[in-house]
Every structure is written in structure tokens, then in C-alpha cells.
JSON list of C-alpha atoms in Angstrom, two decimals:
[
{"chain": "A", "resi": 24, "resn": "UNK", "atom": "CA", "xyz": [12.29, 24.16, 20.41]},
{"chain": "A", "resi": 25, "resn": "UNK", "atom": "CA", "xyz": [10.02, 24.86, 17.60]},
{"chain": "A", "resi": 26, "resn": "UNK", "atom": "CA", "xyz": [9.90, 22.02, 14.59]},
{"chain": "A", "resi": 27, "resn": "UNK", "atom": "CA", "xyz": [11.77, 22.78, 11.16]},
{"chain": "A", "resi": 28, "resn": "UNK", "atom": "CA", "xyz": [10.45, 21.92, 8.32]},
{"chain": "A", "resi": 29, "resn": "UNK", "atom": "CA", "xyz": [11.99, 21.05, 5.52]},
{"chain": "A", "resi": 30, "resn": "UNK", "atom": "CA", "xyz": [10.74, 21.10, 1.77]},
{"chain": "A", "resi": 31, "resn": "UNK", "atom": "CA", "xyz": [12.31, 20.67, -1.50]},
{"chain": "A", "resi": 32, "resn": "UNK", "atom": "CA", "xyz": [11.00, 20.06, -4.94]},
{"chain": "A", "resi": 33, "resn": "UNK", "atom": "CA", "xyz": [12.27, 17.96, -7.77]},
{"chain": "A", "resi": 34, "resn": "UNK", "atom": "CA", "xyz": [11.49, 18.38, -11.48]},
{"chain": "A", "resi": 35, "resn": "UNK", "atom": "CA", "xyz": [12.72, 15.88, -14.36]},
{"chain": "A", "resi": 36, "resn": "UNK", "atom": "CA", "xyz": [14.01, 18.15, -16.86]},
{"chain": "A", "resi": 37, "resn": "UNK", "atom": "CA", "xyz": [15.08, 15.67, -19.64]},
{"chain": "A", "resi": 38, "resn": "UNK", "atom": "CA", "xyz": [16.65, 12.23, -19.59]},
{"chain": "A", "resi": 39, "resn": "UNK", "atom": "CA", "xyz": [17.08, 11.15, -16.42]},
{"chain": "A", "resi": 40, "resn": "UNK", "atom": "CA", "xyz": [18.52, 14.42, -15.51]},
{"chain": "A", "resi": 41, "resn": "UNK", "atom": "CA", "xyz": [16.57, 16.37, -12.22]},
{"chain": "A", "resi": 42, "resn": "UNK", "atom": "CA", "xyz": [16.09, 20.04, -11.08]},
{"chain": "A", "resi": 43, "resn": "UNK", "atom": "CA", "xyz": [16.30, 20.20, -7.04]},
{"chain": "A", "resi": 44, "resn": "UNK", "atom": "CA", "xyz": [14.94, 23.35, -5.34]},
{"chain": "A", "resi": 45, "resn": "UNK", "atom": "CA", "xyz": [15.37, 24.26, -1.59]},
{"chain": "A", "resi": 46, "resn": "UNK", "atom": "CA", "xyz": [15.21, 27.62, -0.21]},
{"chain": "A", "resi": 47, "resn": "UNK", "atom": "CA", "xyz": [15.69, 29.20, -3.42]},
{"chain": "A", "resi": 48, "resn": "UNK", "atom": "CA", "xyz": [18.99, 27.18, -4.06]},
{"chain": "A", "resi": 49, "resn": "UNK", "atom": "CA", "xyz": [19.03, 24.75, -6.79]},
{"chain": "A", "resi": 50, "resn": "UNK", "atom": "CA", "xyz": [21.46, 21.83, -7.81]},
{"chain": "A", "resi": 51, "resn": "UNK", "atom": "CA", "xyz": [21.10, 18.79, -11.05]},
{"chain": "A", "resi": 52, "resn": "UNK", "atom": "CA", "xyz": [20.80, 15.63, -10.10]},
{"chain": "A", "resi": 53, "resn": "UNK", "atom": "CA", "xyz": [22.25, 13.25, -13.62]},
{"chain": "A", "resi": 54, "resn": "UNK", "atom": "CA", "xyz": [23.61, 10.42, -14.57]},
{"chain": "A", "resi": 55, "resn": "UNK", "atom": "CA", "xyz": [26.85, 9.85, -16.28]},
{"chain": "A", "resi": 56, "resn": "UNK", "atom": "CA", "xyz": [26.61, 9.32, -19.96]},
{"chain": "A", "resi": 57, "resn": "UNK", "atom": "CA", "xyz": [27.24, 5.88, -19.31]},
{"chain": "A", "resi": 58, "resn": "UNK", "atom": "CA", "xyz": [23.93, 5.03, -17.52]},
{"chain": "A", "resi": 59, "resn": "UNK", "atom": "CA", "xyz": [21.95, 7.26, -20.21]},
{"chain": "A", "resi": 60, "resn": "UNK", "atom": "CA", "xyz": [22.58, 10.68, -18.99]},
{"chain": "A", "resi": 61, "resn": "UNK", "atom": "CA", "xyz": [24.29, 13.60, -19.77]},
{"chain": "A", "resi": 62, "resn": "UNK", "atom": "CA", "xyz": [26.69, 13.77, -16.77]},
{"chain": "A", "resi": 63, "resn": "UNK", "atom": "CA", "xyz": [25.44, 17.57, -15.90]},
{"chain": "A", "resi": 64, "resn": "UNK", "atom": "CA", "xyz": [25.56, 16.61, -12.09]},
{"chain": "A", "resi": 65, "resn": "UNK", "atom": "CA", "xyz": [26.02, 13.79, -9.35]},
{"chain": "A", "resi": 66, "resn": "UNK", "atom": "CA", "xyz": [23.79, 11.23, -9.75]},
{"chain": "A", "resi": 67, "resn": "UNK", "atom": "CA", "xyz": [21.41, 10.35, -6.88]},
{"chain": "A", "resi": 68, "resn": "UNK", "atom": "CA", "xyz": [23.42, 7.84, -4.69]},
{"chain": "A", "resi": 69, "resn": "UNK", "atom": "CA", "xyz": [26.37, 10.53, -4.91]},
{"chain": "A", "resi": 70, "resn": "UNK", "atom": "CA", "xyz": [24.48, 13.36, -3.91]},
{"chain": "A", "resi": 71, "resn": "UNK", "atom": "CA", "xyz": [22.59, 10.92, -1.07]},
{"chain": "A", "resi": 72, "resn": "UNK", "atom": "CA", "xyz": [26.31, 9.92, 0.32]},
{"chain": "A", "resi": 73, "resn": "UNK", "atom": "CA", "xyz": [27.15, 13.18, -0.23]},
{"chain": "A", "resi": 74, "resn": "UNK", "atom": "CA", "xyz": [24.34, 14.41, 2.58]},
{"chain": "A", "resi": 75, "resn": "UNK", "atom": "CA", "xyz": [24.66, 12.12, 4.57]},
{"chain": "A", "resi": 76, "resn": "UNK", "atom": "CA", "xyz": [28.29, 12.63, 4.92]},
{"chain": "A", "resi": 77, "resn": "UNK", "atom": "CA", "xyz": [27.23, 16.92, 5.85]},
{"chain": "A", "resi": 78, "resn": "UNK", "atom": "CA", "xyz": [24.96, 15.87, 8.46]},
{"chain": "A", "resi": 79, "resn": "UNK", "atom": "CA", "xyz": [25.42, 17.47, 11.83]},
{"chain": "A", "resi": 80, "resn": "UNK", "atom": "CA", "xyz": [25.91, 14.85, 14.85]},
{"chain": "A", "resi": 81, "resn": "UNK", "atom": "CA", "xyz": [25.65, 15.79, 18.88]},
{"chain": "A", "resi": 82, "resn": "UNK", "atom": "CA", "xyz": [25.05, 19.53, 19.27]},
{"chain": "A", "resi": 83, "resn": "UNK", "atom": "CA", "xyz": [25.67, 21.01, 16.28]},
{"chain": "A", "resi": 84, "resn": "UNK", "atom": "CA", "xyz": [29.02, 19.75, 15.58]},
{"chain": "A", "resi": 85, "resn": "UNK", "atom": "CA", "xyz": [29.65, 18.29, 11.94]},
{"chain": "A", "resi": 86, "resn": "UNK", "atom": "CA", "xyz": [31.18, 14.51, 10.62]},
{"chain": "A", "resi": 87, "resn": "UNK", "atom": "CA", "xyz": [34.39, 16.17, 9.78]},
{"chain": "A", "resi": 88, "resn": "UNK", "atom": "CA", "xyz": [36.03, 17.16, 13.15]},
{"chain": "A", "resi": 89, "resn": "UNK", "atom": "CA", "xyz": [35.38, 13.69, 14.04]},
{"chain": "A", "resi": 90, "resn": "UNK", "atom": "CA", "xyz": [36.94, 12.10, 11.62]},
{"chain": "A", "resi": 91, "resn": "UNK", "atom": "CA", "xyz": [40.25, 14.13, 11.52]},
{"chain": "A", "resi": 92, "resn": "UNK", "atom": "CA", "xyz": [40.22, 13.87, 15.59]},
{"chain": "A", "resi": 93, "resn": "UNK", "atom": "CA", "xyz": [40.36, 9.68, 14.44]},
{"chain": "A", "resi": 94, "resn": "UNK", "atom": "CA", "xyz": [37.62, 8.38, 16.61]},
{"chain": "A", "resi": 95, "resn": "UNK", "atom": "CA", "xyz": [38.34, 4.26, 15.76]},
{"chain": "A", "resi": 96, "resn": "UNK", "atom": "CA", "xyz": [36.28, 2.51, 13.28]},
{"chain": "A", "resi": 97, "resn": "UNK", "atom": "CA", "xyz": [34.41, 6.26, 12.58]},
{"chain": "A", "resi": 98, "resn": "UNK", "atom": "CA", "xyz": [34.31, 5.83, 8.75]},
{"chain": "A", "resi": 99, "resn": "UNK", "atom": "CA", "xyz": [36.82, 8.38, 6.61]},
{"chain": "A", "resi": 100, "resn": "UNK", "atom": "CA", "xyz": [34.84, 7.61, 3.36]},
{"chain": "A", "resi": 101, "resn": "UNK", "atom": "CA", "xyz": [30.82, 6.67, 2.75]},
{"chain": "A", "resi": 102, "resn": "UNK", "atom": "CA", "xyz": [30.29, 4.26, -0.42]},
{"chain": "A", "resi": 103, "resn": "UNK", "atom": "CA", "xyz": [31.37, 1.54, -2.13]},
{"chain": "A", "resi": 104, "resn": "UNK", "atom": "CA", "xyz": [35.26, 1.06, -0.91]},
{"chain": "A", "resi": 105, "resn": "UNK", "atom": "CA", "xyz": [34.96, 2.80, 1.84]}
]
């Protein structure tokens, strides 16, 4: 099988607030007002639980079958509370 690479850029705009680029696809990266930004998009721990959460496990299959299938102690959320 041939390796993927994977690349993405990320460029501070203002603040604390960050342009992400993959692929031609683009999402902000902020802060809520609150921790000095301007709450224009997840901040970075959401967006990092957030992909985690997407990954694909065991042969292309995703977290979320698994979880409404109710594998024991498979976690439902990913964070604080969970």
C-alpha cells in the first residue's frame, strides 16, 4: 500500500484566531470571547476531540457504529465529563 501523506497549513489571522488549510478546504480555529477571542470557531482542544472522535478504527470502519452497537466501557463522549 503506498504511504499518504498528509499536509495542512495554519495561519494566525488576528487574536488568537487561526486559518487551517487542507486539500483546499479550510476551517477557523478561535477562542471564545472569554479566553480573548472572538468565538468565530472551535477552539483547538474542541476541534482536537473533535478528530479524534472521526478517526477510522479496524478496516475502515468509523467510532460511531461502535458506539451505538454499545461495545462496554467504549466511550460515548471524548472530554472533560465524558
Amino acid at each position: 500500500m503506498p504511504k499518504e501523506i498528509f499536509k495542512a497549513t495554519a495561519a494566525l489571522q488576528e487574536g488568537v484566531k487561526v486559518d487551517v488549510q487542507a486539500r483546499g478546504f479550510h476551517i477557523t480555529i478561535d477562542e471564545p470571547v472569554n479566553l480573548g477571542g472572538t468565538d468565530q470557531g472551535m477552539n483547538p482542544v474542541e476541534m482536537l476531540l473533535g478528530a479524534l472522535g472521526s478517526l477510522p478504527i479496524d478496516r475502515g470502519t468509523s467510532i460511531q457504529p461502535k458506539i451505538r452497537s454499545g461495545i462496554r466501557g467504549f466511550p460515548r463522549r471524548i472530554g472533560r465529563g465524558s
